[in-house]
mmCIF file of C-alpha atoms and ligand atoms in Angstrom:
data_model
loop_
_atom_site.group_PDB
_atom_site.id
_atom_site.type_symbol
_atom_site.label_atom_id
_atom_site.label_comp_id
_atom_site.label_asym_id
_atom_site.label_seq_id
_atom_site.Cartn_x
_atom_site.Cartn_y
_atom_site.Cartn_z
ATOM 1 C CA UNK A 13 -8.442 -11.513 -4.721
ATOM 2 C CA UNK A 14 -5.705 -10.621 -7.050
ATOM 3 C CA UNK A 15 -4.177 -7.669 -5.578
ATOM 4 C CA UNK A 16 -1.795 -8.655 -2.955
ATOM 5 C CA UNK A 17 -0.641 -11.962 -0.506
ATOM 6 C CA UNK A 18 -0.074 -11.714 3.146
ATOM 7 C CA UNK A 19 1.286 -13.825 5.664
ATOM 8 C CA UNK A 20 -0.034 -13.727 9.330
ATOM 9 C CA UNK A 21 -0.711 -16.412 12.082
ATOM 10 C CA UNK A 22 0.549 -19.177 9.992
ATOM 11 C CA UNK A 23 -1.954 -18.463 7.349
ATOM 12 C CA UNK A 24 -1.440 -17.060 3.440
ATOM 13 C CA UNK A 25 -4.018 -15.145 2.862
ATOM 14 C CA UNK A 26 -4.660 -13.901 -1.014
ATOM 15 C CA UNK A 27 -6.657 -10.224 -0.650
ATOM 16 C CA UNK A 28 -8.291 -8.329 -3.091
ATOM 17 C CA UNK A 29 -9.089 -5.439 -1.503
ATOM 18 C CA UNK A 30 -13.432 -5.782 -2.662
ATOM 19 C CA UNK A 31 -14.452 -8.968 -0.599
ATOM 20 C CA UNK A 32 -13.117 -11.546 1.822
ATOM 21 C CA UNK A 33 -9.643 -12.652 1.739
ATOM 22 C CA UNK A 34 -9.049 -16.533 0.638
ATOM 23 C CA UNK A 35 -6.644 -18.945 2.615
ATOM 24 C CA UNK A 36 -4.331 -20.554 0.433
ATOM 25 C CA UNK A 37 -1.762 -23.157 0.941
ATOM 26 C CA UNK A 38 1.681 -22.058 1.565
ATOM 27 C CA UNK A 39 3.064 -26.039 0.003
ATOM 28 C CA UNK A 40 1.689 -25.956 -3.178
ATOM 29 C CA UNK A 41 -0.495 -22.282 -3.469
ATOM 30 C CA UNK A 42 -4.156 -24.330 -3.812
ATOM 31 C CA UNK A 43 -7.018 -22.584 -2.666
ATOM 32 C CA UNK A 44 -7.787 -23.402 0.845
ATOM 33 C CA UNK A 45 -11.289 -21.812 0.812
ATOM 34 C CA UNK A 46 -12.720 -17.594 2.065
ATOM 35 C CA UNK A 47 -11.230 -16.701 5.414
ATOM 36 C CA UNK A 48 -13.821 -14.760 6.733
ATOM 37 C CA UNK A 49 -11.822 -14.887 10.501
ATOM 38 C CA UNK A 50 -14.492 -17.284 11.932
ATOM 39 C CA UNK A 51 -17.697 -15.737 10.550
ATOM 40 C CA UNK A 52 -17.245 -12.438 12.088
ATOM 41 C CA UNK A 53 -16.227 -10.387 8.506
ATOM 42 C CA UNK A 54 -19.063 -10.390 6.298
ATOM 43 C CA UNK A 55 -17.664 -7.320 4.425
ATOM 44 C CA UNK A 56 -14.556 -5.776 1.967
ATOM 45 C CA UNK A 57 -11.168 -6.840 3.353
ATOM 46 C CA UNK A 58 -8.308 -4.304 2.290
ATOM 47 C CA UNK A 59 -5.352 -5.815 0.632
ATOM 48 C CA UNK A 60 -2.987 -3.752 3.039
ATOM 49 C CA UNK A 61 -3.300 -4.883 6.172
ATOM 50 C CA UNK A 62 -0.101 -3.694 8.369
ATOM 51 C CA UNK A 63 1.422 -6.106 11.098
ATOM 52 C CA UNK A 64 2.546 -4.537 14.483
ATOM 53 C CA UNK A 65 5.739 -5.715 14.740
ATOM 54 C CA UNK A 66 6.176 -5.037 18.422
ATOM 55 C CA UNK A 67 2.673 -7.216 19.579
ATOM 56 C CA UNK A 68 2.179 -9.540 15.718
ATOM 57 C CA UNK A 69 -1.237 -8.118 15.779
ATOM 58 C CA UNK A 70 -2.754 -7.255 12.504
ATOM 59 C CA UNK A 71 -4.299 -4.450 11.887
ATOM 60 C CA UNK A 72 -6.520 -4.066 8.781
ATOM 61 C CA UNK A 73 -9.911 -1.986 7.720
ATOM 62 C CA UNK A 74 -12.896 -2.419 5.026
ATOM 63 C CA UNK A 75 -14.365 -0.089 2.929
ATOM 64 C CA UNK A 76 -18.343 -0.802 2.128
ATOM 65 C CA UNK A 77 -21.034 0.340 -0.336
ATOM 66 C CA UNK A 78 -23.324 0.819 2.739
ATOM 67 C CA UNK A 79 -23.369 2.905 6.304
ATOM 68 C CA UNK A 80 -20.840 2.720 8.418
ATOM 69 C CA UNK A 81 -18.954 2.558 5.187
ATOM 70 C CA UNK A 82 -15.583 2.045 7.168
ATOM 71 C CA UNK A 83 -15.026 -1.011 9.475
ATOM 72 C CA UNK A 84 -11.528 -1.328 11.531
ATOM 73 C CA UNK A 85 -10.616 -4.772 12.857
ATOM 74 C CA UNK A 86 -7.354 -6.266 14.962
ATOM 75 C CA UNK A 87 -6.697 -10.061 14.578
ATOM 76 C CA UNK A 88 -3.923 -10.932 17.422
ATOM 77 C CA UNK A 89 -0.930 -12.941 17.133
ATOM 78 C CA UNK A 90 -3.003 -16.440 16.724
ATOM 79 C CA UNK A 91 -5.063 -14.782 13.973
ATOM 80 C CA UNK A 92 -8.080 -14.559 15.983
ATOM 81 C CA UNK A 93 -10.270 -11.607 15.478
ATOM 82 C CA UNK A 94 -10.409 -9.321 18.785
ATOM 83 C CA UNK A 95 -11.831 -6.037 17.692
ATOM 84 C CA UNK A 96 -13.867 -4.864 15.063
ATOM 85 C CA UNK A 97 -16.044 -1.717 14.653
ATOM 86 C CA UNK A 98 -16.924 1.476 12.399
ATOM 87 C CA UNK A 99 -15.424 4.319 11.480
ATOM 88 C CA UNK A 100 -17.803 7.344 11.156
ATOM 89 C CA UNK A 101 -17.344 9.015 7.339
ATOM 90 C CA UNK A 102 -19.575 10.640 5.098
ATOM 91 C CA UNK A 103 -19.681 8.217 2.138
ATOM 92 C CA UNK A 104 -18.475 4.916 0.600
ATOM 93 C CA UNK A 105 -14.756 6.215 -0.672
ATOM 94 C CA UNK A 106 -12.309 4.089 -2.302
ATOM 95 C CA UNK A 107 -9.672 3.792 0.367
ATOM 96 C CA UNK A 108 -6.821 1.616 -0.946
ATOM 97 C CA UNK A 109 -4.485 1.190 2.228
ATOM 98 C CA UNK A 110 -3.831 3.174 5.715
ATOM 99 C CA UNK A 111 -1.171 3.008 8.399
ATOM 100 C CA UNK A 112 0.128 2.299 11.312
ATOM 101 C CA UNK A 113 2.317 3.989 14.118
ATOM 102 C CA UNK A 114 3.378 2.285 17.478
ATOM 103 C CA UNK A 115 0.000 4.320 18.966
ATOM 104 C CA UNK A 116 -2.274 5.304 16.072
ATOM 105 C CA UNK A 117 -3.992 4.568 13.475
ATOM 106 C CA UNK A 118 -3.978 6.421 9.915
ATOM 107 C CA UNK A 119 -6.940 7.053 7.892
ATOM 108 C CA UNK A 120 -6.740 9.128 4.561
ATOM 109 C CA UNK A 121 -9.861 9.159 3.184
ATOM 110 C CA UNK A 122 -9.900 10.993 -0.675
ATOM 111 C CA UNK A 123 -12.765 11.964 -2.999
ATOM 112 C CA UNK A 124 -12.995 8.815 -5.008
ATOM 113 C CA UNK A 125 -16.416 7.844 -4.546
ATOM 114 C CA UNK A 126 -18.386 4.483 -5.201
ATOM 115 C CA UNK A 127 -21.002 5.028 -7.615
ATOM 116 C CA UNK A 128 -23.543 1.967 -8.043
ATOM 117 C CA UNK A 129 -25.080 2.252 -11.138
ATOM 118 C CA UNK A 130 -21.487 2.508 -12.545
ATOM 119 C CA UNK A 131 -20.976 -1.271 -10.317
ATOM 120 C CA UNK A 132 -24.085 -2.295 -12.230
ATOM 121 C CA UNK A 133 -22.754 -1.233 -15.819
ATOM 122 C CA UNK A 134 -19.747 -2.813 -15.115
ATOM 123 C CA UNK A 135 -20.939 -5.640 -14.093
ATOM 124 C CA UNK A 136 -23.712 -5.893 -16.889
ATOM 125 C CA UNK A 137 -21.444 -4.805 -19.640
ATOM 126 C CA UNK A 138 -17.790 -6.011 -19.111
ATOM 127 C CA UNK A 139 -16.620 -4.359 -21.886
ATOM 128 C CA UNK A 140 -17.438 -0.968 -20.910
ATOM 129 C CA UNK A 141 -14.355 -1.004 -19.276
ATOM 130 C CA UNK A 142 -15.971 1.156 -16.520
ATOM 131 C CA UNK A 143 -14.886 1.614 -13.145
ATOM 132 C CA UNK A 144 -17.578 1.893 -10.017
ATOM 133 C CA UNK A 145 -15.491 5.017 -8.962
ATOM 134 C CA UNK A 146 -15.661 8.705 -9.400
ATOM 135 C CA UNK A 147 -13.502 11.559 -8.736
ATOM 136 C CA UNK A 148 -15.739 13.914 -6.597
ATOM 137 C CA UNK A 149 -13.354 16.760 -5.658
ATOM 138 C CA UNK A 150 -16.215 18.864 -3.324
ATOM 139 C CA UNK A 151 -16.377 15.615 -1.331
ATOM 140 C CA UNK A 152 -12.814 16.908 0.017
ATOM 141 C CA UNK A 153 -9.660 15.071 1.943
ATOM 142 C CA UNK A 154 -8.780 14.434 5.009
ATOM 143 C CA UNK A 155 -6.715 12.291 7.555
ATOM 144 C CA UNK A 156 -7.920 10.437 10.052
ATOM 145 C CA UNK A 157 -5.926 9.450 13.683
ATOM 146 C CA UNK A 158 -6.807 7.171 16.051
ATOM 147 C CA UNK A 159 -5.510 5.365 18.397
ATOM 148 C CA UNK A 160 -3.824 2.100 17.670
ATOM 149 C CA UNK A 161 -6.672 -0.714 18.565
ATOM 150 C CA UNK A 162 -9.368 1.596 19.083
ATOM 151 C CA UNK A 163 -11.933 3.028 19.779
ATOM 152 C CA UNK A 164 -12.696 4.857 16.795
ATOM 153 C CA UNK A 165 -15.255 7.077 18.455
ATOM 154 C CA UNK A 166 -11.733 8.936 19.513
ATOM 155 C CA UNK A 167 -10.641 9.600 15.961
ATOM 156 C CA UNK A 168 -9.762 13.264 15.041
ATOM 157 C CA UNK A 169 -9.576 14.550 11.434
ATOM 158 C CA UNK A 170 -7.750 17.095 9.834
ATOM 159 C CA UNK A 171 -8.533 18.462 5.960
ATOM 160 C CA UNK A 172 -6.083 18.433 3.342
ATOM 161 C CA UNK A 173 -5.775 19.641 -0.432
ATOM 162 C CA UNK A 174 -7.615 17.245 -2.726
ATOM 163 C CA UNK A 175 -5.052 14.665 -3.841
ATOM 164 C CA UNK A 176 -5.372 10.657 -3.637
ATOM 165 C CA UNK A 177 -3.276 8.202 -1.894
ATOM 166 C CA UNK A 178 -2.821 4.588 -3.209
ATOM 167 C CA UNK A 179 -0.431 3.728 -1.111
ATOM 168 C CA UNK A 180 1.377 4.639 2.383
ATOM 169 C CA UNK A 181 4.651 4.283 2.455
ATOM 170 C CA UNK A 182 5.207 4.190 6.335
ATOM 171 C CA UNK A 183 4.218 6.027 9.496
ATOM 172 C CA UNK A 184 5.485 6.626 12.633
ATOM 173 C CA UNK A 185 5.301 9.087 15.767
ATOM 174 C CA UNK A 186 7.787 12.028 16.244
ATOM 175 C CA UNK A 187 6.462 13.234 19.549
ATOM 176 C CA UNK A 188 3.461 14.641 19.268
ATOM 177 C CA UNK A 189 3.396 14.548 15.169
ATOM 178 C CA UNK A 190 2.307 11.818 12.997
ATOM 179 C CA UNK A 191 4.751 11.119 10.290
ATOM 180 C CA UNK A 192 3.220 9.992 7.290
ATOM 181 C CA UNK A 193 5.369 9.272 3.860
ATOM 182 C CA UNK A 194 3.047 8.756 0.721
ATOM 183 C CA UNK A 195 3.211 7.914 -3.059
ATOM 184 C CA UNK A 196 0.640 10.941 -3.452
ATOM 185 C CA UNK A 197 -1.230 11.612 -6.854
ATOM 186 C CA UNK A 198 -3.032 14.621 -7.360
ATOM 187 C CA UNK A 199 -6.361 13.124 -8.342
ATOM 188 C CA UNK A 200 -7.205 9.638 -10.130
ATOM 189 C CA UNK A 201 -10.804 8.334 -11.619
ATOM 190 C CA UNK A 202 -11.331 11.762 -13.179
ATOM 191 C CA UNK A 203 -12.424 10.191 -16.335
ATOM 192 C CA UNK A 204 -9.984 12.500 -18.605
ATOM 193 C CA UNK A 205 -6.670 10.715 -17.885
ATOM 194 C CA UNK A 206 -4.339 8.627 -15.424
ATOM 195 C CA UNK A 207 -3.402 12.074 -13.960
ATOM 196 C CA UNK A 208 0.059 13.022 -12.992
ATOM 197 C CA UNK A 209 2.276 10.495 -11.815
ATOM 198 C CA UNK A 210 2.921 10.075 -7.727
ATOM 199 C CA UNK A 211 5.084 11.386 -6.103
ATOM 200 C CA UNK A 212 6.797 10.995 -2.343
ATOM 201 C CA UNK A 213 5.493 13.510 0.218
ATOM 202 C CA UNK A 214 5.786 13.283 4.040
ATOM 203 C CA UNK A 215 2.954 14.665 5.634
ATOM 204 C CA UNK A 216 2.957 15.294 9.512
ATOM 205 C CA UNK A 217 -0.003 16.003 11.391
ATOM 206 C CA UNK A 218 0.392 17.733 14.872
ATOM 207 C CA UNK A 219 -1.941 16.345 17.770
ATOM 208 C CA UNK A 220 -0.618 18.600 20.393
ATOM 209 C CA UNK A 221 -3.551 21.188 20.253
ATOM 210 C CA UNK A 222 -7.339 20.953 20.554
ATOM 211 C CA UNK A 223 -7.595 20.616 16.381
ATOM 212 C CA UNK A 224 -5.007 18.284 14.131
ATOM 213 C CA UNK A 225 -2.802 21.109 12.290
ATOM 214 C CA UNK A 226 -0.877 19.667 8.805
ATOM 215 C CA UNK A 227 1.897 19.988 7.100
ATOM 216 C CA UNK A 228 3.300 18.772 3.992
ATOM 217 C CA UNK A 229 6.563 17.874 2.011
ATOM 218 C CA UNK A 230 7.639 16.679 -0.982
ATOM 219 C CA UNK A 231 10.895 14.634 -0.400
ATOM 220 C CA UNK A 232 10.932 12.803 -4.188
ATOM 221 C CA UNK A 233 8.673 14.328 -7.598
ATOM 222 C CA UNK A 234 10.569 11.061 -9.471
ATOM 223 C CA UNK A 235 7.221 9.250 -10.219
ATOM 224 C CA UNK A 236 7.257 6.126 -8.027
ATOM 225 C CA UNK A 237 4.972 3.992 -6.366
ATOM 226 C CA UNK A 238 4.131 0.527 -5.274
ATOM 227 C CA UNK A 239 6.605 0.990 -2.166
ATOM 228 C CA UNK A 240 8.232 -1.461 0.168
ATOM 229 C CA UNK A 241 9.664 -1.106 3.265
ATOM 230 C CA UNK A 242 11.990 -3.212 5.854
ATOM 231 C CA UNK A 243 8.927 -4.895 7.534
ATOM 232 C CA UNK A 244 10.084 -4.794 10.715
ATOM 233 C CA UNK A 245 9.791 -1.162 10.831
ATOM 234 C CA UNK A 246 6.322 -0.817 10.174
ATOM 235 C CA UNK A 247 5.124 2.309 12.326
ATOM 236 C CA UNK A 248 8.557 2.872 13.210
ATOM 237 C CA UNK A 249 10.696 5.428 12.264
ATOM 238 C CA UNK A 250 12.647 4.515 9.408
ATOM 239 C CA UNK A 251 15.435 5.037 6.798
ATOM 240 C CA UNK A 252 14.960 3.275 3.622
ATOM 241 C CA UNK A 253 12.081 2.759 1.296
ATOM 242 C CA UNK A 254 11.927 1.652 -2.338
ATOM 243 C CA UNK A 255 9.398 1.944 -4.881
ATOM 244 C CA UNK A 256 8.578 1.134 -8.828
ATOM 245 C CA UNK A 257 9.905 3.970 -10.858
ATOM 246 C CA UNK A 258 6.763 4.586 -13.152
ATOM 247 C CA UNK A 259 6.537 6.261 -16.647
ATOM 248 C CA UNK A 260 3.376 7.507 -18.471
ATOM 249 C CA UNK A 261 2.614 5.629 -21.870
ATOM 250 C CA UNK A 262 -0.247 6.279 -23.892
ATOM 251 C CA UNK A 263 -3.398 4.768 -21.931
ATOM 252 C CA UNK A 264 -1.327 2.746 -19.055
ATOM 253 C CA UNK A 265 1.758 3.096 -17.058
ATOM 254 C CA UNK A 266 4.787 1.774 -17.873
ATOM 255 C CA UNK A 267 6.676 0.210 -14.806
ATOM 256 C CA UNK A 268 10.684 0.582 -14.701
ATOM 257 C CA UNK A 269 13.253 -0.433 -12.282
ATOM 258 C CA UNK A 270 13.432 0.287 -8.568
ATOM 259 C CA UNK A 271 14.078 3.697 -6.410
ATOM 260 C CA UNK A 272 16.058 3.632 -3.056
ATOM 261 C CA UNK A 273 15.003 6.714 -1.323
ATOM 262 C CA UNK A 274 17.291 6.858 2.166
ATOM 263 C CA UNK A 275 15.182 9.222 4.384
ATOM 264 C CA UNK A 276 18.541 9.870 6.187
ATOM 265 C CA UNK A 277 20.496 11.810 3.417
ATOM 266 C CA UNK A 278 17.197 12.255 0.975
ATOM 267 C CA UNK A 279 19.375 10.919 -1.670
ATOM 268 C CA UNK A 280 17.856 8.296 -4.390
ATOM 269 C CA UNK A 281 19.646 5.106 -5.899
ATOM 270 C CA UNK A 282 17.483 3.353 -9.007
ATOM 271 C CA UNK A 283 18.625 0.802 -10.828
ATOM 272 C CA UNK A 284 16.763 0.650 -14.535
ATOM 273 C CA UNK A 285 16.297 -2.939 -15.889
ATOM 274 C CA UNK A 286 17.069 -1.649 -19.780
ATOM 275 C CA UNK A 287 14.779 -0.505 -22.901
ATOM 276 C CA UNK A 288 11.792 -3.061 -23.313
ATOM 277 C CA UNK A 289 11.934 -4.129 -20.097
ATOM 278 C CA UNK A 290 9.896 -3.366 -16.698
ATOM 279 C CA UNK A 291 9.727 -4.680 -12.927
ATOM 280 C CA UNK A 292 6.791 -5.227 -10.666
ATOM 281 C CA UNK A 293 6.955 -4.504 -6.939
ATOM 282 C CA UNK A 294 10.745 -4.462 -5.319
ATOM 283 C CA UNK A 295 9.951 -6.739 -2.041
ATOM 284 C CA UNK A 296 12.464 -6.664 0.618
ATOM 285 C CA UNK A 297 13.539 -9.930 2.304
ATOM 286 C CA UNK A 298 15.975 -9.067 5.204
ATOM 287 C CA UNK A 299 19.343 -10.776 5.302
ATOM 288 C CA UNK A 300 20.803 -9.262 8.908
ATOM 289 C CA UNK A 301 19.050 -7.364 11.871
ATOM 290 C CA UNK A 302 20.126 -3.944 10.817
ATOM 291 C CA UNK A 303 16.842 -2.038 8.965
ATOM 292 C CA UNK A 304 17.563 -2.335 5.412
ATOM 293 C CA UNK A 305 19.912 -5.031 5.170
ATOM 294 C CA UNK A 306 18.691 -7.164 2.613
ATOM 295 C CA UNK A 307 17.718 -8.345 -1.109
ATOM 296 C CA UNK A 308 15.102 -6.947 -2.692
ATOM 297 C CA UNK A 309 13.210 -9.195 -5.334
ATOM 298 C CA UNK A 310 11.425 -8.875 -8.177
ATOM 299 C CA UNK A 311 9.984 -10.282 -12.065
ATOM 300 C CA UNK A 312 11.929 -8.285 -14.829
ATOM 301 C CA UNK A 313 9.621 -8.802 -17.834
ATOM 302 C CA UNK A 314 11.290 -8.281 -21.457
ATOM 303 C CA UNK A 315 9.316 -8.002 -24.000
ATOM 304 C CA UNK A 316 11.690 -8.910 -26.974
ATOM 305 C CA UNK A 317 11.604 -12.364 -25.876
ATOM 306 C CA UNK A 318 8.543 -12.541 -23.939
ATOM 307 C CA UNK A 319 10.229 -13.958 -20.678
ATOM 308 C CA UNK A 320 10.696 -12.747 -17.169
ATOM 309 C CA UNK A 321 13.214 -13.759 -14.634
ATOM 310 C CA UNK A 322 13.203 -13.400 -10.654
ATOM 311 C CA UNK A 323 15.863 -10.508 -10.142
ATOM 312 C CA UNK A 324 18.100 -10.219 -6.766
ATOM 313 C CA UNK A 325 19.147 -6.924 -6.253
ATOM 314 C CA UNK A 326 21.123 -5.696 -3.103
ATOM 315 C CA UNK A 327 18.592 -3.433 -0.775
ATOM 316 C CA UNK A 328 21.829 -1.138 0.197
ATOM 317 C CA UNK A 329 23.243 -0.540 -3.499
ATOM 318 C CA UNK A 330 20.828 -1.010 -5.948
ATOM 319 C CA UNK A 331 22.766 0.749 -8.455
ATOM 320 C CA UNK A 332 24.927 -2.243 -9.110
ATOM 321 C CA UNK A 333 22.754 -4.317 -10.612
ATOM 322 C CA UNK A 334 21.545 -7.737 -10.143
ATOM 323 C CA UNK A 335 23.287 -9.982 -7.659
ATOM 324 C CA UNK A 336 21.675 -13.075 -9.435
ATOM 325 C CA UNK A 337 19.220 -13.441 -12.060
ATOM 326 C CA UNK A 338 16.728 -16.678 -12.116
ATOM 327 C CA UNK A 339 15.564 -16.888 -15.697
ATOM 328 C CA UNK A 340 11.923 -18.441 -15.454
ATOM 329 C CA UNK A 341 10.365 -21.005 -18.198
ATOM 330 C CA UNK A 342 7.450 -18.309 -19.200
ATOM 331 C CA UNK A 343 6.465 -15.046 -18.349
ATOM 332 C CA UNK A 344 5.103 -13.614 -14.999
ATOM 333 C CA UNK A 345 2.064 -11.598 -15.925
ATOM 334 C CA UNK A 346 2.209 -7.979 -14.012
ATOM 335 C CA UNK A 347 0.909 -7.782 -10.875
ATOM 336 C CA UNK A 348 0.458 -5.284 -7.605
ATOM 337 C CA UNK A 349 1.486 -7.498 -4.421
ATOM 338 C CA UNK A 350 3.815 -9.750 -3.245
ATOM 339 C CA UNK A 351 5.203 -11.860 -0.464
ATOM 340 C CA UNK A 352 7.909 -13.886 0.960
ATOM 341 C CA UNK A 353 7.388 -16.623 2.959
ATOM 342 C CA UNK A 354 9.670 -18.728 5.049
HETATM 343 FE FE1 LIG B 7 -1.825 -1.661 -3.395
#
């Protein structure tokens, strides 16, 4: 479960996306033992669950290698699981994280599709370096929108261009559109490359008429992703957002500084750590109770000396650097996830 850490009902919960999440302590980060919310998950757990902020309920989905494929669940407030069920889609798809509005939930499910006997080489033959997944473009895309909590019988699809989606940046309702900002890649497990690096679109689907219609924008091409928003505006309508500026390298991606994107004035901020060094995730931690106003954190790695430190930037004016710098006794590997806890 190495993919991300989230905090709900008290408990830490380490997620990994392929499995159950495991409890861990928030006084000294042991391993608690799999939460499996009571013996009622027996399947994947994705590793971006959202949090209402208006009710605390979290909302959260599973992929599986088996019919229905897609499971939806709600834990409320106290952590307690109070709905679960399936999604109807065609096929096990890899679908890395979904969203949220104050009424709906967002599916986007993309043509990266489990393949088992690639699970069985990789498991058999670690150094294969294989991946179970496999770009399958006449499979197709398409969003999905529900309604927030259910029932999924109700969802209503709408297809888009091939493309794939790692990660949502936020959604929200703009009367009868779905607002939906992405890092969007135009394909990924196609076995001849990483692809093209993401980019920020906002998508809105229209649920007005009898079919979904869709539209799409690109508000940023600077290659970004791993984004981060002020929590409390999860399926809200929002300003700021900021993301990992990424940069191709030979057979990985490099990972830079950060990117402010202001959905107000579409204008970008990025602050660049320097040559030789590279930032994970930018994770806000609000200081006041306007949206935005905050520090963002993250490990700087340098690789000339082989150490990282914990960087404090200001969320509002990222351009001017580090606030304070924490230099840290050894490095902090890369990693996807991260969260603050109080
Ligand atoms: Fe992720």
């Amino acid at each position: 479960s190495n993919v991300s850490v989230y905090h709900h009902a008290g408990r830490l919960l380490s997620l990994g996306e392929v499995g159950l999440p495991y409890e861990i302590s928030t006084t000294d980060l042991s391993t608690i033992g799999v939460h499996d919310f009571g013996g009622r998950i027996t399947g994947n757990v994705t590793a971006h669950p959202k949090i209402d902020p208006a009710t605390g309920y979290l909302h959260f989905f599973g992929y599986e290698f088996a019919e229905p494929f897609l499971m939806y669940y709600v834990a409320d407030a106290s952590g307690a699981l109070v709905h679960a069920e399936g999604v109807g889609v065609g096929a096990s798809t890899m679908i890395h994280d979904f969203a949220i509005t104050d009424r709906d939930v967002v599916f986007w499910e993309m043509p990266v599709l489990f393949d088992l006997e690639l699970a069985v080489q990789m498991v058999s033959e670690p150094a294969s370096d294989v991946m179970p997944f496999v770009w399958t473009p006449s499979y197709g895309s398409r969003i999905g929108i529900m309604p927030l909590g259910g029932p999924a019988s109700e969802i209503r699809w709408v297809e888009i261009d091939n493309c794939y989606v790692f990660h949502g940046v936020n959604a929200f309702r703009d009367g009868d559109d779905v607002v939906i900002d992405v890092c969007r890649l135009a394909k990924v497990f196609d076995g001849s490359s990483l692809g093209p690096p993401p980019a920020l679109h906002r998508w809105r689907v229209n649920t007005a008429g009898a079919s979904l219609t869709f539209a799409d924008e690109v508000l940023s091409d600077r290659p970004a992703d791993l984004p981060n928003i002020d929590r409390r505006h999860v399926g809200r309508e929002y300003r700021h957002s900021w993301r990992v500026e990424v940069t191709d390298s030979p057979d990985t991606v490099d990972l830079l500084g950060v990117v402010h994107y202001d959905a107000r004035t579409g204008r970008e901020q990025r602050w660049d750590p320097g040559a030789g060094r590279g930032s994970g995730e930018w994770l806000f931690v609000p200081r006041g109770d306007g949206e935005g106003d905050g520090f963002l954190l993250s490990y700087v790695y340098d690789a000339a000396t082989d150490r990282s430190e914990l960087v404090v930037l200001d969320a509002q004016d990222v351009r001017a650097g580090p606030l304070a710098t924490v230099p840290l006794p050894q490095r902090v590997p890369y990693g996807f996830h991260a969260a603050f806890v109080v």
